[in-house]
């Protein structure tokens, strides 16, 4: 046990939320391959354990539902006890809708139109994609403050770009809606709020878009592989001396 804790203390420490599958899993895998000790956040512990076993010895499953404060606090307390600090937080967990799993992107868009969407569905999605990020980030701050190169990377979406959406020529315009896309706009605003606040403490906070990646979130209709989708979040995550308050995607800087 003591050896395990010593190795935890000598490697950079990362927590990735929603890392049992999809983009989060790939981010966790690549961080582990880059020498990080990675806490694989999963709301279902056994799914997290399977993912961590697949990643290897540098990965540790941790139960964390970003909408449940008690699980957030328990996860942070455990990381504090085992590792003593956190160098990197990746707020990746996200949902596209609150309906039955396996709905197509087209079905989700249709039921999520601003004029008819259920407010309960908006609240459920924002609870994970926006309020969950605020809750996990606030809880993690005491451990991040113990790192000499603390970074927070949020996983957003190009669909959250108001610059894109307000351009009549932009492809993304037809996919905008209050449930998911606007939650990512809000996440971008939350990212900047934390970035401004934490700049004086040299804690970097950035937001990234994976691009359209084939995962359960879009019923595997995405066109990019997990390797491509995780590339930008991983690049920003590994950049210990990079800028703060940026929004970037697979093709570089993204407009807010
Ligand atoms: N795929 C894309 O094209 C795309 C594009 C732009 C942005 N993104 C963003 O990328 C991130 C990852 O999504 P993905 O595409 O990889 O989808 P995914 O495969 O469905 O993965 C989402 C992950 O978030 C977890 N999660 C959901 N609600 C949670 C909660 N309350 N607490 C903790 N974990 C929770 C899921 O856990 P379960 O396994 O238990 O459901 C899963 O591990 C999301 O923020 C998404 O918005 C994806």
XYZ file of C-alpha atoms and ligand atoms in Angstrom:
304
model
C 0.000 0.000 0.000
C 2.789 2.418 0.959
C 4.576 1.687 -2.358
C 1.403 2.416 -4.262
C 1.005 5.743 -2.465
C 4.670 6.654 -3.055
C 4.303 6.016 -6.819
C 1.115 8.062 -6.815
C 3.007 10.967 -5.299
C 5.878 10.853 -7.813
C 3.696 10.934 -10.977
C 1.430 13.734 -12.165
C -2.115 13.080 -10.971
C -5.210 13.480 -13.158
C -8.934 13.040 -12.619
C -11.127 12.541 -15.695
C -14.894 12.582 -15.164
C -17.035 10.226 -17.241
C -13.962 8.207 -18.213
C -15.507 4.739 -18.343
C -16.318 5.092 -22.061
C -16.082 7.362 -25.089
C -13.844 10.407 -25.328
C -13.184 10.415 -21.546
C -11.924 6.834 -21.651
C -9.552 7.695 -24.498
C -8.318 10.819 -22.679
C -7.638 8.731 -19.547
C -5.830 6.086 -21.599
C -3.574 8.641 -23.277
C -2.812 10.459 -20.031
C -1.811 7.119 -18.470
C 0.398 6.424 -21.499
C 2.039 9.818 -20.850
C 3.029 8.839 -17.318
C 0.046 10.208 -15.436
C -1.665 8.433 -12.596
C -5.269 8.703 -13.742
C -8.385 8.500 -11.638
C -11.027 7.108 -13.993
C -14.246 8.802 -12.893
C -17.353 6.716 -13.426
C -20.842 7.047 -12.012
C -21.068 3.261 -12.107
C -18.014 1.910 -10.252
C -17.893 -1.465 -11.973
C -17.845 0.224 -15.411
C -14.979 2.380 -14.126
C -13.144 -0.693 -12.868
C -13.429 -2.390 -16.257
C -12.129 0.747 -17.989
C -9.236 1.154 -15.525
C -8.257 -2.520 -15.949
C -8.182 -2.008 -19.720
C -5.998 1.103 -19.395
C -3.474 -0.520 -17.052
C -1.650 -0.025 -13.783
C -1.606 3.790 -13.941
C -5.423 3.917 -13.909
C -7.652 3.755 -10.828
C -11.435 3.633 -10.948
C -13.225 6.159 -8.783
C -16.969 6.462 -8.283
C -18.092 9.950 -9.224
C -21.492 11.171 -10.354
C -21.086 14.854 -11.184
C -24.702 15.519 -10.163
C -24.238 13.992 -6.693
C -22.318 16.201 -4.291
C -21.617 13.355 -1.832
C -19.845 11.298 -4.521
C -17.841 14.345 -5.624
C -16.671 15.005 -2.080
C -15.869 11.328 -1.426
C -13.833 11.119 -4.653
C -11.849 14.269 -3.858
C -11.252 13.110 -0.287
C -9.886 9.793 -1.564
C -7.550 11.498 -4.074
C -6.362 13.811 -1.303
C -5.583 10.878 0.986
C -3.886 8.775 -1.689
C -2.098 11.369 -3.808
C -2.098 14.554 -1.742
C -2.780 16.808 -4.733
C -4.341 17.018 -8.179
C -2.396 18.308 -11.202
C -5.068 17.968 -13.861
C -8.854 17.907 -13.806
C -10.646 16.973 -17.040
C -14.355 17.799 -16.844
C -15.470 15.434 -19.577
C -18.744 13.884 -18.325
C -21.668 14.979 -20.441
C -25.060 13.942 -21.760
C -26.922 14.996 -24.904
C -30.482 14.435 -23.715
C -32.468 12.966 -20.866
C -34.532 10.490 -22.892
C -34.131 6.802 -23.644
C -30.599 5.683 -24.585
C -29.972 4.999 -28.266
C -32.024 7.891 -29.685
C -30.681 9.128 -33.007
C -29.223 12.628 -33.335
C -32.246 13.562 -35.475
C -34.732 12.360 -32.809
C -32.856 14.258 -30.109
C -32.874 17.455 -32.203
C -36.584 17.143 -32.914
C -37.635 16.685 -29.280
C -35.214 19.344 -28.082
C -36.511 22.332 -30.036
C -36.626 25.549 -28.014
C -40.344 25.987 -28.629
C -41.414 22.592 -27.326
C -38.667 21.084 -25.192
C -39.534 19.948 -21.686
C -37.976 22.152 -19.033
C -37.234 19.003 -17.003
C -35.035 17.755 -19.845
C -33.199 21.082 -20.009
C -32.629 20.986 -16.237
C -31.361 17.380 -16.316
C -28.840 18.023 -19.077
C -27.618 21.307 -17.607
C -27.296 19.598 -14.208
C -24.590 17.339 -15.700
C -23.020 19.515 -18.394
C -22.920 22.841 -16.522
C -23.666 22.595 -12.794
C -21.734 19.313 -12.509
C -18.628 21.027 -13.886
C -18.959 23.896 -11.408
C -19.456 21.455 -8.514
C -16.496 19.201 -9.400
C -14.209 22.167 -10.110
C -14.997 23.892 -6.816
C -14.518 20.649 -4.870
C -11.196 19.930 -6.617
C -9.699 23.400 -6.088
C -8.043 22.721 -2.711
C -6.164 19.758 -4.259
C -5.367 21.659 -7.470
C -3.875 24.458 -5.364
C -1.330 21.923 -4.057
C 0.021 21.329 -7.581
C 2.818 23.369 -9.120
C 1.232 23.120 -12.609
C -2.512 22.874 -12.054
C -4.773 22.691 -15.096
C -8.463 22.247 -15.746
C -9.672 21.133 -19.174
C -13.379 21.229 -19.924
C -14.806 19.171 -22.768
C -17.194 21.421 -24.666
C -18.488 21.417 -28.247
C -18.389 23.576 -31.347
C -22.187 23.587 -31.071
C -21.720 25.890 -28.072
C -20.041 28.569 -30.203
C -22.389 31.575 -30.468
C -20.153 32.977 -33.213
C -20.770 29.878 -35.314
C -24.461 29.710 -34.513
C -25.115 33.352 -35.360
C -23.492 32.930 -38.785
C -26.299 32.167 -41.298
C -23.825 30.165 -43.412
C -22.622 27.872 -40.616
C -23.499 24.153 -40.724
C -23.814 24.052 -36.923
C -26.778 26.433 -36.892
C -29.359 23.719 -37.572
C -28.058 21.728 -34.572
C -28.444 24.505 -32.031
C -30.939 23.978 -29.245
C -31.554 24.774 -25.606
C -30.910 21.304 -24.201
C -27.394 20.307 -25.284
C -25.817 23.002 -27.464
C -26.743 25.893 -25.172
C -25.436 23.871 -22.199
C -22.037 23.942 -23.937
C -22.353 27.705 -24.506
C -22.951 27.997 -20.759
C -20.009 25.690 -20.088
C -17.784 27.975 -22.157
C -18.914 30.941 -20.080
C -18.263 28.970 -16.877
C -14.795 28.104 -18.195
C -13.941 31.771 -18.713
C -15.300 32.691 -15.287
C -13.001 30.150 -13.609
C -10.082 31.106 -15.889
C -10.361 34.792 -14.947
C -10.661 33.986 -11.250
C -7.827 31.455 -11.138
C -5.322 33.245 -13.372
C -3.779 34.993 -10.367
C -3.156 31.571 -8.789
C -1.589 30.283 -12.023
C -4.255 27.595 -12.424
C -5.036 27.236 -16.123
C -8.614 26.659 -17.261
C -9.379 25.908 -20.902
C -12.241 24.492 -22.921
C -11.920 22.167 -25.901
C -14.097 20.551 -28.523
C -13.395 16.969 -29.566
C -15.181 17.348 -32.917
C -17.848 14.905 -34.121
C -16.724 11.634 -32.558
C -18.474 8.256 -32.718
C -19.689 7.633 -29.143
C -22.846 6.629 -27.267
C -23.628 10.363 -26.895
C -24.560 10.602 -30.585
C -25.677 7.001 -31.057
C -22.257 6.393 -32.688
C -23.209 8.650 -35.621
C -20.072 10.777 -35.124
C -17.578 10.592 -37.955
C -14.285 10.744 -36.027
C -12.576 7.968 -34.071
C -11.890 8.240 -30.325
C -8.214 8.770 -31.145
C -9.055 11.857 -33.231
C -11.732 13.113 -30.810
C -9.466 12.976 -27.775
C -6.480 14.599 -29.528
C -7.194 18.252 -28.683
C -8.371 17.702 -25.080
C -5.222 15.603 -24.494
C -2.941 18.176 -26.144
C -4.304 20.951 -23.936
C -4.270 18.691 -20.865
C -0.573 17.852 -21.294
C 0.458 21.465 -21.888
C 1.796 22.485 -18.477
C 2.949 25.941 -19.590
C 0.219 26.827 -22.094
C -2.224 29.741 -22.050
C -5.407 29.965 -19.995
C -8.952 30.908 -21.044
C -8.798 29.354 -24.524
C -11.398 27.495 -26.603
C -9.824 25.130 -29.116
C -10.859 22.199 -31.284
C -9.369 19.692 -33.706
C -8.538 22.480 -36.168
C -7.139 24.985 -33.681
C -8.694 28.036 -31.982
C -12.508 28.075 -31.914
C -14.641 31.243 -31.869
C -16.598 31.765 -28.624
N -18.994 12.641 -29.261
C -18.992 13.843 -29.814
O -19.141 14.018 -31.052
C -18.802 15.058 -28.959
C -18.726 16.306 -29.591
C -18.551 17.433 -28.828
C -18.450 17.311 -27.450
N -18.532 16.094 -26.855
C -18.408 16.023 -25.399
O -17.476 15.027 -25.043
C -17.759 14.584 -23.709
C -17.719 13.066 -23.664
O -18.821 12.578 -24.414
P -18.733 11.277 -25.330
O -19.029 11.714 -26.708
O -17.498 10.522 -25.054
O -20.034 10.478 -24.833
P -20.206 9.116 -24.027
O -19.448 8.012 -24.662
O -21.670 8.980 -23.840
O -19.501 9.429 -22.638
C -20.058 10.296 -21.702
C -19.481 9.937 -20.350
O -20.040 10.838 -19.374
C -20.531 10.039 -18.309
N -21.582 10.697 -17.558
C -22.808 11.070 -17.959
N -23.481 11.625 -16.928
C -22.655 11.590 -15.860
C -22.758 11.993 -14.512
N -23.886 12.554 -14.016
N -21.695 11.816 -13.695
C -20.563 11.267 -14.163
N -20.410 10.823 -15.409
C -21.442 10.989 -16.244
C -21.020 8.757 -18.979
O -21.214 7.740 -18.016
P -22.146 6.448 -18.323
O -21.304 5.507 -19.103
O -22.497 5.948 -16.944
O -23.332 6.922 -19.087
C -19.853 8.507 -19.911
O -18.770 7.947 -19.240
C -19.114 15.184 -23.337
O -18.932 16.310 -22.516
C -19.682 15.612 -24.686
O -20.610 16.664 -24.582
C -18.706 14.958 -27.584
